[in-house]
XYZ file of C-alpha atoms in Angstrom:
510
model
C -11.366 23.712 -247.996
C -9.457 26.956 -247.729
C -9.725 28.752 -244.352
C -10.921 31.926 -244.552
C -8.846 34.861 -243.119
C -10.618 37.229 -240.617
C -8.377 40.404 -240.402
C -10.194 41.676 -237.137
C -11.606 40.324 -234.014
C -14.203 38.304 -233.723
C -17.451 39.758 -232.317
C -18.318 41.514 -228.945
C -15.094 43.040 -228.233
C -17.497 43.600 -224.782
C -14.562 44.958 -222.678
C -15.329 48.337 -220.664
C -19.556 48.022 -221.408
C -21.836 48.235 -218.596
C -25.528 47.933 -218.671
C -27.405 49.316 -215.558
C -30.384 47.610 -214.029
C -32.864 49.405 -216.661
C -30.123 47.933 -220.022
C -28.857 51.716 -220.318
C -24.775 51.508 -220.510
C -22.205 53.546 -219.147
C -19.647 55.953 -221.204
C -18.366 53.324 -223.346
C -20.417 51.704 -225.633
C -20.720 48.173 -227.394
C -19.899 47.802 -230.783
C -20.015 45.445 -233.269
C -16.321 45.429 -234.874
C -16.399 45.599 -239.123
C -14.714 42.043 -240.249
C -12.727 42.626 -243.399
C -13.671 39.742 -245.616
C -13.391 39.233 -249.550
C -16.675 40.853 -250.052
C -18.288 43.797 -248.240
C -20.443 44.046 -244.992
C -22.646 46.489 -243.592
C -21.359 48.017 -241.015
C -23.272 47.335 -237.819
C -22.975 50.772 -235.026
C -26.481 51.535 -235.037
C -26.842 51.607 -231.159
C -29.737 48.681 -231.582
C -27.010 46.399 -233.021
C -25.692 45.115 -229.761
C -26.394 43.645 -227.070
C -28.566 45.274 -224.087
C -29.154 48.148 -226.125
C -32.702 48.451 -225.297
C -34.860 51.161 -226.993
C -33.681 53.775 -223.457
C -35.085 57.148 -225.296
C -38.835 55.916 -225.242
C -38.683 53.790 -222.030
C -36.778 56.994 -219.949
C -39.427 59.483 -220.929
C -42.342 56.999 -220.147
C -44.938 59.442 -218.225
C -45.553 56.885 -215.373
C -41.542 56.920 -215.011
C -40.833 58.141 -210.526
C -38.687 61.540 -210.646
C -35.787 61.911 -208.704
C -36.840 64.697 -206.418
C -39.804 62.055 -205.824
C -37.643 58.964 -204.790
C -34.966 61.587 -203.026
C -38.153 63.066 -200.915
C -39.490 59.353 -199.881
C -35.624 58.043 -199.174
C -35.102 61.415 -196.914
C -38.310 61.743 -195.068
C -38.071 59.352 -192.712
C -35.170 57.469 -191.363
C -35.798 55.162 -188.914
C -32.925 53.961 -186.835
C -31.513 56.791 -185.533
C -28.317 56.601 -186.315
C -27.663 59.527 -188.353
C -24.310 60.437 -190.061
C -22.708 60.993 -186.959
C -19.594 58.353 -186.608
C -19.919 55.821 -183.600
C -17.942 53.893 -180.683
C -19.309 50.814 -180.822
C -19.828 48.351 -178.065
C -20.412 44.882 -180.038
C -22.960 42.350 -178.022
C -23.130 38.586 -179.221
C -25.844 36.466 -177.183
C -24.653 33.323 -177.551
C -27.572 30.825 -177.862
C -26.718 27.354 -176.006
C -29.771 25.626 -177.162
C -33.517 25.581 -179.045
C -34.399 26.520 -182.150
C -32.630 30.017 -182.196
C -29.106 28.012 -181.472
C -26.263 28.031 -185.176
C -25.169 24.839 -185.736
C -22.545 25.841 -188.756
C -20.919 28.176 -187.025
C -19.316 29.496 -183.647
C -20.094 32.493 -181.477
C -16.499 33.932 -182.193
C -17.352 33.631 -186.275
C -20.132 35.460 -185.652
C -18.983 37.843 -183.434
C -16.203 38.104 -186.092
C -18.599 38.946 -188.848
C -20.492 41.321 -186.214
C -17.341 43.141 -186.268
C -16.983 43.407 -189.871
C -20.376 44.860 -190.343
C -19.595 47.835 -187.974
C -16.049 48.370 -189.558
C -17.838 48.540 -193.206
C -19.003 52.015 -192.065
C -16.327 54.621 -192.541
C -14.735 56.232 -189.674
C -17.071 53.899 -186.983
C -14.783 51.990 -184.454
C -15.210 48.814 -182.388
C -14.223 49.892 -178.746
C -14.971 46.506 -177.307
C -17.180 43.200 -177.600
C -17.970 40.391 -175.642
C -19.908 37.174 -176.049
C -22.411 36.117 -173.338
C -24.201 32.663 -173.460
C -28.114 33.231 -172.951
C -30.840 30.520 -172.706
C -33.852 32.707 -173.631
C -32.612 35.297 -176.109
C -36.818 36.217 -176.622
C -36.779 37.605 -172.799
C -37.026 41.444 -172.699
C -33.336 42.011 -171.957
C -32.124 38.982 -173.776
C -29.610 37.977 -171.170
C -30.639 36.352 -167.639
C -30.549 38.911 -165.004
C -26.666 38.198 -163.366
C -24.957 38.127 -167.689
C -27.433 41.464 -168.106
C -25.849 42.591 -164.745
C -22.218 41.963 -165.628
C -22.751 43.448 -169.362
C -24.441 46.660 -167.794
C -20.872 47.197 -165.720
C -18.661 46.618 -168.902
C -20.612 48.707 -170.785
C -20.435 51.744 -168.342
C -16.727 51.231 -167.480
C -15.921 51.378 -171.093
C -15.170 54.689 -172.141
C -16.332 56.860 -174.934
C -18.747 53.849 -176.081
C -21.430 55.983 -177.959
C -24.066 52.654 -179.240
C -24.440 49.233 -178.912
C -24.781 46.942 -181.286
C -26.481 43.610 -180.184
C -25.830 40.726 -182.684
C -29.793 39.441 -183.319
C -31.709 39.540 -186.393
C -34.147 42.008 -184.580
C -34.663 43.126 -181.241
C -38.610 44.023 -180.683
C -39.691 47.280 -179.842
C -40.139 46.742 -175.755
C -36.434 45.296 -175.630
C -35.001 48.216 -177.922
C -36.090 50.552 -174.725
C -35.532 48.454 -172.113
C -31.956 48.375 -173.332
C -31.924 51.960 -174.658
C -33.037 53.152 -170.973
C -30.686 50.891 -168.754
C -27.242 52.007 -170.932
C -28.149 55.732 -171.993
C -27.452 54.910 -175.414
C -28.552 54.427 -179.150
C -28.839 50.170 -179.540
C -29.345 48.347 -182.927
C -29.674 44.865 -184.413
C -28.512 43.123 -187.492
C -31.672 44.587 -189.511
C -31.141 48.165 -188.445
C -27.457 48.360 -188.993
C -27.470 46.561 -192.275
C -30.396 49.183 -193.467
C -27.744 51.759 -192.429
C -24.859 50.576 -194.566
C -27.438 49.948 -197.271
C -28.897 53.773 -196.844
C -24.822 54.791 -197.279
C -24.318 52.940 -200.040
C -27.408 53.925 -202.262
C -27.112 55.455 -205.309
C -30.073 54.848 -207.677
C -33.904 54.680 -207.665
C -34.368 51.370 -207.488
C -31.984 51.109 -204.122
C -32.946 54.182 -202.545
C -37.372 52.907 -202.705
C -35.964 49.381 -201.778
C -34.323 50.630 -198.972
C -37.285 53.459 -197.889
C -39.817 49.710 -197.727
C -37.332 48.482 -195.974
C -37.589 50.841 -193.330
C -40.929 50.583 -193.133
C -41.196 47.653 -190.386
C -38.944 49.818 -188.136
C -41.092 52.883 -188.527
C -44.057 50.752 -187.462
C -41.934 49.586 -184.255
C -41.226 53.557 -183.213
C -44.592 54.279 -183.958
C -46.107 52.312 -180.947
C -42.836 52.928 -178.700
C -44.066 56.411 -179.280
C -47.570 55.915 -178.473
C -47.066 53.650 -175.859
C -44.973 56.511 -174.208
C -47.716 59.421 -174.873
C -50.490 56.864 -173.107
C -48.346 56.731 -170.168
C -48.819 60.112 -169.914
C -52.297 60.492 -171.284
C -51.996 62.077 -174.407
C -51.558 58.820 -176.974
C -55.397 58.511 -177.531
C -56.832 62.102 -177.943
C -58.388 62.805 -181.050
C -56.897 65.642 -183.315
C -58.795 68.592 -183.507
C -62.230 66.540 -183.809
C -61.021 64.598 -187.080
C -62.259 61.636 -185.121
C -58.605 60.157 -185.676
C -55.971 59.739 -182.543
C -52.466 60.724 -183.418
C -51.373 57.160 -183.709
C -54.493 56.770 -186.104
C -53.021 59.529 -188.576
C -49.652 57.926 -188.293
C -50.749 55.025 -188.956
C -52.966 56.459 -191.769
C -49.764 58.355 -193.365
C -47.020 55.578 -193.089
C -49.223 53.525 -194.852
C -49.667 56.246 -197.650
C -45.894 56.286 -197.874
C -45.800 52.351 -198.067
C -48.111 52.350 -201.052
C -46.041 55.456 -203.046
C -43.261 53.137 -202.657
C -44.755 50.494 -203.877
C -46.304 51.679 -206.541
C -42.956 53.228 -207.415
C -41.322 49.730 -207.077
C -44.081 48.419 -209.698
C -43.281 50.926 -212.296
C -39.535 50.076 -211.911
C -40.454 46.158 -211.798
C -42.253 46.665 -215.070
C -39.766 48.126 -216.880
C -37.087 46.146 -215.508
C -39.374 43.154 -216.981
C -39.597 45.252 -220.392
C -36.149 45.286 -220.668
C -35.387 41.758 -219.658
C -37.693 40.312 -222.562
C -36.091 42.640 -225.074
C -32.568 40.933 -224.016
C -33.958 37.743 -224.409
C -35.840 38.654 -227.499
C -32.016 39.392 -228.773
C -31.116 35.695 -227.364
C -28.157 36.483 -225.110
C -28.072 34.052 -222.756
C -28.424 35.472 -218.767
C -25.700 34.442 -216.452
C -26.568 35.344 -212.729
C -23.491 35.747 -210.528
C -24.299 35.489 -206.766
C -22.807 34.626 -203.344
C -22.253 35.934 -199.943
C -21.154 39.542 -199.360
C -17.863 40.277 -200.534
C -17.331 36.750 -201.699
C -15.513 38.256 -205.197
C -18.165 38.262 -207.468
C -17.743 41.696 -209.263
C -14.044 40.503 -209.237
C -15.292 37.893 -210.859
C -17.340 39.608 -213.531
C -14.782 42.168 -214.400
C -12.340 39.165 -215.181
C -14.857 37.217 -216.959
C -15.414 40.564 -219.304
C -12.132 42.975 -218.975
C -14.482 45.364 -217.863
C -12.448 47.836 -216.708
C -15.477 50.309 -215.196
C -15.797 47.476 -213.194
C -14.393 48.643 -209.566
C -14.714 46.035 -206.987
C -14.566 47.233 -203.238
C -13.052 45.214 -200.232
C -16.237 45.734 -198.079
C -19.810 44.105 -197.469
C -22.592 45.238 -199.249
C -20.214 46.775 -201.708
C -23.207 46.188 -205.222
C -26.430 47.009 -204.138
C -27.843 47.377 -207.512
C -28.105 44.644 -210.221
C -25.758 45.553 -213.278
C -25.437 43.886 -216.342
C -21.990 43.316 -218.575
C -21.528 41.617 -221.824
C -18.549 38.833 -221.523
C -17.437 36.284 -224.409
C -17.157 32.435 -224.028
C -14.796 30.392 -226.082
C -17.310 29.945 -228.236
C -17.519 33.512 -229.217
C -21.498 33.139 -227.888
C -21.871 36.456 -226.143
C -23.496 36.101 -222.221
C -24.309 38.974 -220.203
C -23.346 38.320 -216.671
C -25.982 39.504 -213.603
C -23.880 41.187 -211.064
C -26.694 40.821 -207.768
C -26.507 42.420 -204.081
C -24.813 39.981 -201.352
C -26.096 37.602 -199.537
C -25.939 37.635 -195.403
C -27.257 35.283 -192.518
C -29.346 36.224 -189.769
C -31.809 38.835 -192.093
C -35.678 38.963 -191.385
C -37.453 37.908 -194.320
C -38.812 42.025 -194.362
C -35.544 43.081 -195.580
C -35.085 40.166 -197.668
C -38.379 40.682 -199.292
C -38.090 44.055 -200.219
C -34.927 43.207 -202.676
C -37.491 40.618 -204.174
C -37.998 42.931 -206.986
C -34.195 43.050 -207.955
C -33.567 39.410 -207.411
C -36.342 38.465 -210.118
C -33.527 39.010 -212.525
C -32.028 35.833 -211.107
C -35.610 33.779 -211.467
C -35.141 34.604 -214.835
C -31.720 34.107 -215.773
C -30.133 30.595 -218.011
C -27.453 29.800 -215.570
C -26.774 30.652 -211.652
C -23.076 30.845 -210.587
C -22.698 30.578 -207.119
C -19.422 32.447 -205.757
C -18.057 31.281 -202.698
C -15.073 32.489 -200.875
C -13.088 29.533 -199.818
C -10.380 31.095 -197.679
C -13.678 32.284 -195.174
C -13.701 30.170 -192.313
C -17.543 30.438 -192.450
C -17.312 29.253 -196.108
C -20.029 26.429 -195.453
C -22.155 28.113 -193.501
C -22.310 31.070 -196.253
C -23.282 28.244 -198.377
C -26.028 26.948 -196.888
C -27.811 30.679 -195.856
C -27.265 31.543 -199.677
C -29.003 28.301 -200.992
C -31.756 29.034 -198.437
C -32.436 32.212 -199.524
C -32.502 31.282 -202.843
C -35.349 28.446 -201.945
C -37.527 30.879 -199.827
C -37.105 33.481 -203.011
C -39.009 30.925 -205.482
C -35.933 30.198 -207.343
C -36.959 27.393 -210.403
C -36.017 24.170 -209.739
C -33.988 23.774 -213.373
C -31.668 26.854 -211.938
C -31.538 25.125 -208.418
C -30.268 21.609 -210.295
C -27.563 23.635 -212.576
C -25.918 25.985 -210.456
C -22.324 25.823 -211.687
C -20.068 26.648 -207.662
C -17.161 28.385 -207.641
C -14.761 28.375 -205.179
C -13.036 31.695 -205.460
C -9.411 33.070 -203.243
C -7.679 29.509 -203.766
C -4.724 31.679 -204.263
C -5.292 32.552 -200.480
C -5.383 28.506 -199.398
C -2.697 26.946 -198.418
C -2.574 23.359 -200.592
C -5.791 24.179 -201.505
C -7.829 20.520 -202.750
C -11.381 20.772 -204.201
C -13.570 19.375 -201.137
C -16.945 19.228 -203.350
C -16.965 17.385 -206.890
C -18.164 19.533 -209.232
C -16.921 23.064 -208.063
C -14.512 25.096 -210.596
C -11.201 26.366 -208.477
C -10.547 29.711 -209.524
C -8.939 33.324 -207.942
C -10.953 36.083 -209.957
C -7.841 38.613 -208.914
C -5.472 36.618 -210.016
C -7.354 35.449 -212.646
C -6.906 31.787 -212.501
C -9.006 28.888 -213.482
C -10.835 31.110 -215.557
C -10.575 29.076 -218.953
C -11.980 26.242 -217.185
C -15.030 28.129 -215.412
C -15.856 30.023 -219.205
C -16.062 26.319 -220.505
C -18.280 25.080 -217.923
C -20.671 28.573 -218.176
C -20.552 27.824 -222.082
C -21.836 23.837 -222.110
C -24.376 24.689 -219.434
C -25.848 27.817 -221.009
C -26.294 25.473 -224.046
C -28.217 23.358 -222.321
C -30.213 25.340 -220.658
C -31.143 27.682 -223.400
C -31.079 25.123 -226.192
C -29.242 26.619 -228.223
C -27.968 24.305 -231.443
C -24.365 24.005 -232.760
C -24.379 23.109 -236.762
C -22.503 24.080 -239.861
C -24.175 27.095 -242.435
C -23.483 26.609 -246.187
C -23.555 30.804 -246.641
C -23.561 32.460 -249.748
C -20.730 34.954 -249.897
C -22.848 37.375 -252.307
C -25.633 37.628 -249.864
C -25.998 39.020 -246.317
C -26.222 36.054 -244.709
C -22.589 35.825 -242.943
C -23.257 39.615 -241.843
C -26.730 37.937 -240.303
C -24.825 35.239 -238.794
C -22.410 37.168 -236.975
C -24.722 39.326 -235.257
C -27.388 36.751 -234.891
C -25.358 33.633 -233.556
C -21.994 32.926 -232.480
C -19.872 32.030 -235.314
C -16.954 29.770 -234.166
C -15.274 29.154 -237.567
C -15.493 30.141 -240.952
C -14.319 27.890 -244.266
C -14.850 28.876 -247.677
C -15.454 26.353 -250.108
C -13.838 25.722 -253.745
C -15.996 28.231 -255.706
C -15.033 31.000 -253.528
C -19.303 32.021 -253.638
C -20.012 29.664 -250.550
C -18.633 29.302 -247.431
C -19.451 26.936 -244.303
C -19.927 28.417 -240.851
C -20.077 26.737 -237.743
C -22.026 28.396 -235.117
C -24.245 27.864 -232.215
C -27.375 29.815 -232.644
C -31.368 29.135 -231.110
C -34.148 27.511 -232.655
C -35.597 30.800 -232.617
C -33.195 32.518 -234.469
C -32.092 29.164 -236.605
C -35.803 29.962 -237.608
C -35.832 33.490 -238.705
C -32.301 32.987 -240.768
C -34.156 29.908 -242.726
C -37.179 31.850 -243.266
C -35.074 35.513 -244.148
C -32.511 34.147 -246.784
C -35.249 31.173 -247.769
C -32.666 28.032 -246.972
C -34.383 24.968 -246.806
């Protein structure tokens, strides 16, 4: 057999494509290159001839679609934590649990404290004056710390100058503590949930963020709601009824938040549903879904725009850098084409609330063909990462078939000193360096066929038909051989039984 030339590249040249979260792409488009055989091909630019490229004109001009003023008016209405745009001097707090169920066993209070620091220095031009760490044996008491550590942390909070907020290192702090603290320091105080809303609110830049973020806020609305009441009982004003409505002003509050809850919601749904739309027209297309996930600023968009060349790809050096799920078209040595699920970051120590309003976006991982798991292996919290990522994943539902084929990566090696794989199983790799990457495409490439079922066999093709056009744009052709008549060629490729079944029943092969 004679191998058969191919003058141009093979197909999905997918550098530089982006799909957003709805499968609409960015300035440069995919294409499907024109292969210069003996014989002629249609050419294939029609902007449904690649993947991702999901019918956008009908789906953007849907009448149930939320408008922007809409989604800007919700995401500026009401913002909860009081923070503002105003930059801060920051006065880090770590309660170091000694015991009980609220005690870390992975890690230590200076890692945390470490990673405290790191959330506050993620904000631009906000500063870390001082911190300190002080053990506490009921961190659910009203003030957190027993009264002597609350005494001594009062003192270095007043004799630091210019602090302008505090920021105390718990998941959440309830509403009575947030004003007992507020009122003994004079100052703004937050918690993880609050601050991590904040970066989030700085950071958004589409719909789908923006409404996340807005039901996010929700809960902490709800806590200022009764602080405020409380405060207008203790001076007799919280229960009067407005202007005989026969509703109390904490009754119509109530009454409108929960209006605003719903018009999120129901914005959420329409953006769910079309997300969903647009995820069963990729699969309908049979591009397998790789999900790429990991703990904040582990490397994964690093990772992605390796794995594809995509050079609109800019990765940031920050937490909570993505907040949006993004989709871009890579190749495997295979020449199967994978579109790679670039999700928000993981982080420990996050009520469920916040967690649970990202649900929507994460669903795209629930319904992907293969999870890779990013780590960053030069963190000295590496393992504890680990473990609040698989967690997460658990509490969000995550099929057991994705749990059992997670393919880890253990990104930065170039940053490890002798580095040795410590877990069997995980692919070494630096994404900015790009090495190990060969080896990690191979591993994505057997597991996606497994999990998708897709079958590898060899094509006897008639040269005078369409069929090797089909073929390319259908499957993943891996080589190409014509045969001694020069009319028939055979064509190894991996393709699904799905489309294995519309090729037989389209060119009539038996």
């Amino acid at each position: 057999m004679k191998h058969l030339k191919l003058n141009t590249p093979l197909p999905c040249s997918c550098q530089s494509s982006e799909i957003d979260a709805y499968g609409g792409y960015g300035s440069q488009h995919l294409y499907l290159p024109n292969r210069t055989f003996s014989l002629r091909f249609p050419k294939s630019n029609s902007k449904n001839a690649y993947p991702g490229r999901e019918s956008m004109d009908n789906l953007e001009n849907e009448e149930d679609f939320i408008d922007d003023i809409e989604v800007e008016e919700l995401f500026q209405q009401k913002i909860p934590t009081d923070i503002g745009e105003w930059d801060h001097r920051v006065f880090i707090v770590h309660p170091d649990v000694k015991w009980g169920p609220k005690k870390q066993h992975l890690t230590t209070a200076n890692l945390q404290m470490a990673e405290a620091v790191g959330l506050v220095n993620t904000l631009e031009n906000w500063t870390v004056v001082d911190k300190i760490i002080l053990s506490t044996k009921i961190p659910e008491k009203k003030r957190i710390f027993g009264k002597g550590n609350f005494q001594i942390l009062t003192e270095k909070i007043r004799r630091t100058p210019g602090v302008t907020a505090v920021f105390m290192n718990v998941e959440r702090l309830s509403p009575l503590s947030e004003r007992e603290l507020q009122d003994a320091w004079g100052m703004k105080v937050f918690d993880r949930y609050s601050l991590v809303l904040h970066i989030f609110r700085r950071n958004a830049k589409t719909k789908e963020a923006k409404l996340q973020i807005s039901l996010a806020e929700i809960p902490l609305l709800r806590s200022r709601l009764k602080n405020e009441v409380v405060n207008l009982d203790q001076q007799g004003g919280g229960s009067r009824y407005i202007m005989g409505s026969g509703e109390t002003l904490y009754e119509v509050q109530q009454r409108l938040l929960k209006e605003r809850e719903l018009k999120i919601r129901t914005a959420l749904e329409r953006l769910r549903k079309k997300r969903h739309l647009l995820r069963s027209q990729r699969k309908h297309k049979d591009f397998p879904i790789v999900s790429v996930l990991g703990y904040t600023n582990c490397g994964k968009t690093t990772l992605i725009k390796a794995l594809t060349g995509d050079s609109g790809l800019q990765p940031k050096d920050q937490l909570f850098a993505t907040l949006d799920i993004t989709v871009h078209a890579g190749q495997l040595p295979s020449h199967m084409t994978v579109l790679y699920v670039d999700t928000i970051g993981f982080l420990s120590q996050l009520p469920h609330q916040l967690i649970d309003s990202f649900s929507a976006t994460l669903e795209d991982v629930a319904h992907s063909d293969l999870i890779v798991h990013v780590r960053d292996i030069n963190h000295p919290e590496t393992i504890n990462q680990k473990v609040n990522v698989l967690n997460i994943l658990k509490n969000l539902q995550i099929p057991e078939r994705l749990m059992n084929s997670i393919i880890e990566v253990h990104n930065k090696i170039d940053l490890v000193k002798g580095y040795e794989p410590s877990e069997p199983g995980a692919v070494p790799i630096s994404a900015l360096q790009e090495m190990g990457l060969d080896k990690l495409k191979h591993r994505v490439e057997e597991a996606v066929i497994n999990s998708t079922g897709k079958l590898s066999m060899i094509l006897k093709v008639q040269l005078n038909s369409p069929q090797l056009g089909w073929l390319y744009k259908e499957a993943s052709v891996q080589e190409v051989h014509d045969a001694e008549d020069d009319c028939t060629a055979s064509v190894k490729v991996i393709i699904s039984a799905a489309a294995y079944g519309r090729y037989r029943k389209l060119f009539q092969v038996t």
